[in-house]
PDB file of C-alpha atoms in Angstrom:
ATOM      1  CA  MET A   1     -35.526  -3.383 -62.906  1.00  0.00           C
ATOM      2  CA  ALA A   2     -36.649  -3.087 -59.281  1.00  0.00           C
ATOM      3  CA  ALA A   3     -39.109  -0.384 -58.262  1.00  0.00           C
ATOM      4  CA  SER A   4     -37.843   2.050 -55.645  1.00  0.00           C
ATOM      5  CA  ALA A   5     -41.325   2.988 -54.397  1.00  0.00           C
ATOM      6  CA  HIS A   6     -42.875   0.706 -51.804  1.00  0.00           C
ATOM      7  CA  PRO A   7     -46.555   0.044 -51.068  1.00  0.00           C
ATOM      8  CA  PHE A   8     -47.991   2.114 -48.230  1.00  0.00           C
ATOM      9  CA  ALA A   9     -51.254   3.208 -46.671  1.00  0.00           C
ATOM     10  CA  VAL A  10     -52.224   6.475 -45.007  1.00  0.00           C
ATOM     11  CA  GLY A  11     -54.836   6.436 -42.278  1.00  0.00           C
ATOM     12  CA  PRO A  12     -57.418   9.079 -41.426  1.00  0.00           C
ATOM     13  CA  GLY A  13     -55.721  12.022 -39.768  1.00  0.00           C
ATOM     14  CA  ASP A  14     -52.297  10.980 -41.043  1.00  0.00           C
ATOM     15  CA  GLY A  15     -50.335  12.787 -43.725  1.00  0.00           C
ATOM     16  CA  THR A  16     -48.556  16.132 -43.696  1.00  0.00           C
ATOM     17  CA  PRO A  17     -50.714  19.164 -42.851  1.00  0.00           C
ATOM     18  CA  ILE A  18     -50.422  22.230 -45.095  1.00  0.00           C
ATOM     19  CA  SER A  19     -51.903  25.718 -45.287  1.00  0.00           C
ATOM     20  CA  LEU A  20     -53.431  27.053 -48.492  1.00  0.00           C
ATOM     21  CA  PRO A  21     -52.788  30.513 -49.978  1.00  0.00           C
ATOM     22  CA  ILE A  22     -56.576  30.846 -50.441  1.00  0.00           C
ATOM     23  CA  GLY A  23     -57.257  30.107 -46.776  1.00  0.00           C
ATOM     24  CA  GLY A  24     -58.289  26.708 -45.598  1.00  0.00           C
ATOM     25  CA  SER A  25     -56.006  23.778 -45.064  1.00  0.00           C
ATOM     26  CA  GLY A  26     -54.910  20.544 -46.569  1.00  0.00           C
ATOM     27  CA  THR A  27     -53.085  17.293 -46.077  1.00  0.00           C
ATOM     28  CA  ILE A  28     -50.405  15.760 -48.261  1.00  0.00           C
ATOM     29  CA  MET A  29     -51.416  12.104 -48.330  1.00  0.00           C
ATOM     30  CA  ALA A  30     -48.675  10.889 -50.692  1.00  0.00           C
ATOM     31  CA  ASP A  31     -45.610  12.763 -51.871  1.00  0.00           C
ATOM     32  CA  GLY A  32     -42.819  12.249 -54.353  1.00  0.00           C
ATOM     33  CA  ALA A  33     -40.560  10.655 -51.765  1.00  0.00           C
ATOM     34  CA  ARG A  34     -43.097   7.867 -51.173  1.00  0.00           C
ATOM     35  CA  THR A  35     -44.170   7.462 -54.818  1.00  0.00           C
ATOM     36  CA  ASP A  36     -40.693   7.614 -56.371  1.00  0.00           C
ATOM     37  CA  GLY A  37     -41.640  10.917 -57.977  1.00  0.00           C
ATOM     38  CA  ALA A  38     -44.678   9.490 -59.771  1.00  0.00           C
ATOM     39  CA  LEU A  39     -47.376  11.650 -58.186  1.00  0.00           C
ATOM     40  CA  VAL A  40     -48.591  13.617 -55.207  1.00  0.00           C
ATOM     41  CA  ILE A  41     -52.028  13.255 -53.615  1.00  0.00           C
ATOM     42  CA  MET A  42     -53.461  16.007 -51.418  1.00  0.00           C
ATOM     43  CA  GLU A  43     -56.770  16.581 -49.712  1.00  0.00           C
ATOM     44  CA  LEU A  44     -57.733  20.266 -49.669  1.00  0.00           C
ATOM     45  CA  VAL A  45     -60.394  21.926 -47.519  1.00  0.00           C
ATOM     46  CA  VAL A  46     -61.422  25.013 -49.504  1.00  0.00           C
ATOM     47  CA  PRO A  47     -63.410  27.821 -47.856  1.00  0.00           C
ATOM     48  CA  SER A  48     -66.737  28.868 -49.344  1.00  0.00           C
ATOM     49  CA  MET A  49     -66.437  30.950 -52.521  1.00  0.00           C
ATOM     50  CA  GLN A  50     -62.630  30.667 -52.546  1.00  0.00           C
ATOM     51  CA  GLY A  51     -60.144  29.365 -55.098  1.00  0.00           C
ATOM     52  CA  PRO A  52     -56.682  30.157 -56.413  1.00  0.00           C
ATOM     53  CA  GLY A  53     -55.811  32.686 -59.064  1.00  0.00           C
ATOM     54  CA  LEU A  54     -55.555  31.479 -62.637  1.00  0.00           C
ATOM     55  CA  HIS A  55     -52.246  29.645 -62.940  1.00  0.00           C
ATOM     56  CA  ILE A  56     -50.199  27.330 -65.149  1.00  0.00           C
ATOM     57  CA  HIS A  57     -48.187  24.278 -64.113  1.00  0.00           C
ATOM     58  CA  SER A  58     -45.233  23.677 -66.419  1.00  0.00           C
ATOM     59  CA  ARG A  59     -44.536  20.219 -64.976  1.00  0.00           C
ATOM     60  CA  GLU A  60     -47.701  18.560 -63.680  1.00  0.00           C
ATOM     61  CA  ASP A  61     -51.084  17.423 -64.899  1.00  0.00           C
ATOM     62  CA  GLU A  62     -53.809  17.722 -62.237  1.00  0.00           C
ATOM     63  CA  VAL A  63     -56.981  15.852 -61.406  1.00  0.00           C
ATOM     64  CA  TRP A  64     -59.486  17.339 -58.957  1.00  0.00           C
ATOM     65  CA  TYR A  65     -61.929  14.871 -57.403  1.00  0.00           C
ATOM     66  CA  VAL A  66     -64.732  16.474 -55.390  1.00  0.00           C
ATOM     67  CA  LEU A  67     -65.053  14.747 -52.026  1.00  0.00           C
ATOM     68  CA  GLU A  68     -67.558  17.208 -50.624  1.00  0.00           C
ATOM     69  CA  GLY A  69     -69.313  20.306 -51.909  1.00  0.00           C
ATOM     70  CA  GLU A  70     -69.702  21.892 -55.317  1.00  0.00           C
ATOM     71  CA  PHE A  71     -66.915  23.412 -57.392  1.00  0.00           C
ATOM     72  CA  ARG A  72     -66.421  25.059 -60.724  1.00  0.00           C
ATOM     73  CA  PHE A  73     -63.226  24.621 -62.698  1.00  0.00           C
ATOM     74  CA  ARG A  74     -61.707  26.580 -65.541  1.00  0.00           C
ATOM     75  CA  ALA A  75     -59.128  25.012 -67.845  1.00  0.00           C
ATOM     76  CA  SER A  76     -58.161  27.168 -70.810  1.00  0.00           C
ATOM     77  CA  ASP A  77     -61.482  28.622 -72.032  1.00  0.00           C
ATOM     78  CA  ALA A  78     -63.610  25.725 -70.779  1.00  0.00           C
ATOM     79  CA  MET A  79     -65.675  25.993 -67.596  1.00  0.00           C
ATOM     80  CA  PHE A  80     -66.809  22.839 -65.783  1.00  0.00           C
ATOM     81  CA  SER A  81     -68.947  22.201 -62.725  1.00  0.00           C
ATOM     82  CA  ALA A  82     -68.553  19.182 -60.477  1.00  0.00           C
ATOM     83  CA  ALA A  83     -70.243  18.198 -57.255  1.00  0.00           C
ATOM     84  CA  GLU A  84     -69.453  15.402 -54.806  1.00  0.00           C
ATOM     85  CA  GLY A  85     -68.211  12.363 -56.725  1.00  0.00           C
ATOM     86  CA  GLY A  86     -67.320  14.367 -59.852  1.00  0.00           C
ATOM     87  CA  LEU A  87     -63.925  15.295 -61.164  1.00  0.00           C
ATOM     88  CA  ALA A  88     -62.126  17.651 -63.519  1.00  0.00           C
ATOM     89  CA  PHE A  89     -58.760  17.410 -65.275  1.00  0.00           C
ATOM     90  CA  GLY A  90     -56.264  20.195 -65.929  1.00  0.00           C
ATOM     91  CA  PRO A  91     -53.322  19.344 -68.195  1.00  0.00           C
ATOM     92  CA  ARG A  92     -49.933  20.950 -67.725  1.00  0.00           C
ATOM     93  CA  ASP A  93     -49.233  24.146 -69.657  1.00  0.00           C
ATOM     94  CA  VAL A  94     -52.951  25.037 -69.669  1.00  0.00           C
ATOM     95  CA  PRO A  95     -54.163  27.978 -67.539  1.00  0.00           C
ATOM     96  CA  HIS A  96     -56.570  26.671 -64.918  1.00  0.00           C
ATOM     97  CA  THR A  97     -58.218  27.407 -61.596  1.00  0.00           C
ATOM     98  CA  PHE A  98     -61.168  26.338 -59.452  1.00  0.00           C
ATOM     99  CA  GLN A  99     -63.654  27.782 -56.974  1.00  0.00           C
ATOM    100  CA  ASN A 100     -65.755  26.299 -54.187  1.00  0.00           C
ATOM    101  CA  VAL A 101     -69.200  27.651 -55.096  1.00  0.00           C
ATOM    102  CA  GLY A 102     -70.938  26.183 -52.036  1.00  0.00           C
ATOM    103  CA  HIS A 103     -71.866  27.982 -48.831  1.00  0.00           C
ATOM    104  CA  THR A 104     -69.742  25.681 -46.654  1.00  0.00           C
ATOM    105  CA  PRO A 105     -66.140  24.497 -46.927  1.00  0.00           C
ATOM    106  CA  GLY A 106     -65.630  21.976 -49.723  1.00  0.00           C
ATOM    107  CA  ARG A 107     -63.128  19.162 -49.991  1.00  0.00           C
ATOM    108  CA  LEU A 108     -61.041  18.198 -53.011  1.00  0.00           C
ATOM    109  CA  LEU A 109     -58.728  15.265 -53.554  1.00  0.00           C
ATOM    110  CA  VAL A 110     -56.003  16.587 -55.856  1.00  0.00           C
ATOM    111  CA  VAL A 111     -53.708  14.261 -57.771  1.00  0.00           C
ATOM    112  CA  SER A 112     -50.736  15.859 -59.528  1.00  0.00           C
ATOM    113  CA  ALA A 113     -48.376  13.910 -61.742  1.00  0.00           C
ATOM    114  CA  PRO A 114     -45.490  13.803 -61.670  1.00  0.00           C
ATOM    115  CA  ALA A 115     -44.784  14.710 -58.052  1.00  0.00           C
ATOM    116  CA  GLY A 116     -43.268  18.033 -57.024  1.00  0.00           C
ATOM    117  CA  MET A 117     -46.259  20.273 -56.352  1.00  0.00           C
ATOM    118  CA  GLU A 118     -46.155  19.314 -52.677  1.00  0.00           C
ATOM    119  CA  GLU A 119     -42.994  21.418 -52.313  1.00  0.00           C
ATOM    120  CA  PHE A 120     -44.929  24.588 -53.189  1.00  0.00           C
ATOM    121  CA  PHE A 121     -47.446  23.940 -50.402  1.00  0.00           C
ATOM    122  CA  GLN A 122     -44.795  22.886 -47.886  1.00  0.00           C
ATOM    123  CA  ASN A 123     -42.773  26.020 -48.634  1.00  0.00           C
ATOM    124  CA  TYR A 124     -45.886  28.184 -48.416  1.00  0.00           C
ATOM    125  CA  THR A 125     -46.799  26.618 -45.076  1.00  0.00           C
ATOM    126  CA  HIS A 126     -43.348  26.880 -43.520  1.00  0.00           C
ATOM    127  CA  LEU A 127     -41.430  29.650 -45.287  1.00  0.00           C
ATOM    128  CA  LEU A 128     -43.777  32.456 -46.242  1.00  0.00           C
ATOM    129  CA  PRO A 129     -43.820  34.879 -43.290  1.00  0.00           C
ATOM    130  CA  ASP A 130     -46.622  37.030 -44.726  1.00  0.00           C
ATOM    131  CA  PRO A 131     -49.275  34.985 -46.551  1.00  0.00           C
ATOM    132  CA  ALA A 132     -50.575  38.150 -48.252  1.00  0.00           C
ATOM    133  CA  ASP A 133     -47.198  38.863 -49.921  1.00  0.00           C
ATOM    134  CA  GLN A 134     -48.133  38.224 -53.567  1.00  0.00           C
ATOM    135  CA  ALA A 135     -44.562  38.751 -54.818  1.00  0.00           C
ATOM    136  CA  ALA A 136     -43.229  36.103 -52.415  1.00  0.00           C
ATOM    137  CA  LEU A 137     -46.077  33.771 -53.401  1.00  0.00           C
ATOM    138  CA  ALA A 138     -45.185  34.261 -57.071  1.00  0.00           C
ATOM    139  CA  GLU A 139     -41.541  33.421 -56.263  1.00  0.00           C
ATOM    140  CA  LEU A 140     -42.587  30.213 -54.495  1.00  0.00           C
ATOM    141  CA  GLY A 141     -44.721  29.366 -57.511  1.00  0.00           C
ATOM    142  CA  HIS A 142     -41.914  30.071 -59.958  1.00  0.00           C
ATOM    143  CA  ALA A 143     -39.571  27.755 -58.030  1.00  0.00           C
ATOM    144  CA  ALA A 144     -42.236  25.008 -58.290  1.00  0.00           C
ATOM    145  CA  GLY A 145     -42.940  25.553 -61.998  1.00  0.00           C
ATOM    146  CA  VAL A 146     -46.183  27.461 -61.374  1.00  0.00           C
ATOM    147  CA  SER A 147     -46.953  30.837 -62.975  1.00  0.00           C
ATOM    148  CA  PHE A 148     -49.849  32.911 -61.686  1.00  0.00           C
ATOM    149  CA  VAL A 149     -51.417  34.509 -64.754  1.00  0.00           C
ATOM    150  CA  GLY A 150     -54.773  35.863 -63.639  1.00  0.00           C
ATOM    151  CA  PRO A 151     -57.236  36.449 -60.824  1.00  0.00           C
ATOM    152  CA  PRO A 152     -59.418  33.877 -59.057  1.00  0.00           C
ATOM    153  CA  LEU A 153     -62.770  32.969 -60.626  1.00  0.00           C
ATOM    154  CA  ALA A 154     -64.566  35.034 -57.973  1.00  0.00           C
ATOM    155  CA  VAL A 155     -62.959  38.101 -59.592  1.00  0.00           C
ATOM    156  CA  SER A 156     -62.796  37.131 -63.288  1.00  0.00           C
ATOM    157  CA  ASP A 157     -66.179  35.361 -63.459  1.00  0.00           C
ATOM    158  CA  PRO A 158     -68.279  36.321 -60.437  1.00  0.00           C
ATOM    159  CA  LEU A 159     -71.399  34.286 -59.767  1.00  0.00           C
TER     160      LEU A 159
END
């Protein structure tokens, strides 16, 4: 059986730029179209003290690799800390979130498998006219298999 994905490389500054609901920006480095649906790889630049609300992916497992900065991660009832070079794993169907706990923007490499999560960020970037519209954000999440179930760590577990 022949593979339908082909080898590729992405150079610095290449990829598809995205906006993040938490502020900051990101780049889709590999998407489902290029990986035959196997995975998506994104680099996220997360503002200081920011992170998404507690959420659940019904389709994807996620790995967060810290490229720069210091983050804390919650998956179910477990809390983890990871600095540059560390990583955390969040399995599908488990409530999870993260927060940049540094005083400068932090960078995460996020790997989600299988692919599909990139559509949420592309739709957020291009289709959501008011980024503060939580109902519209929840609809985008629902369409991508993501349910927002709680507040960000800055609210639920302040430092």
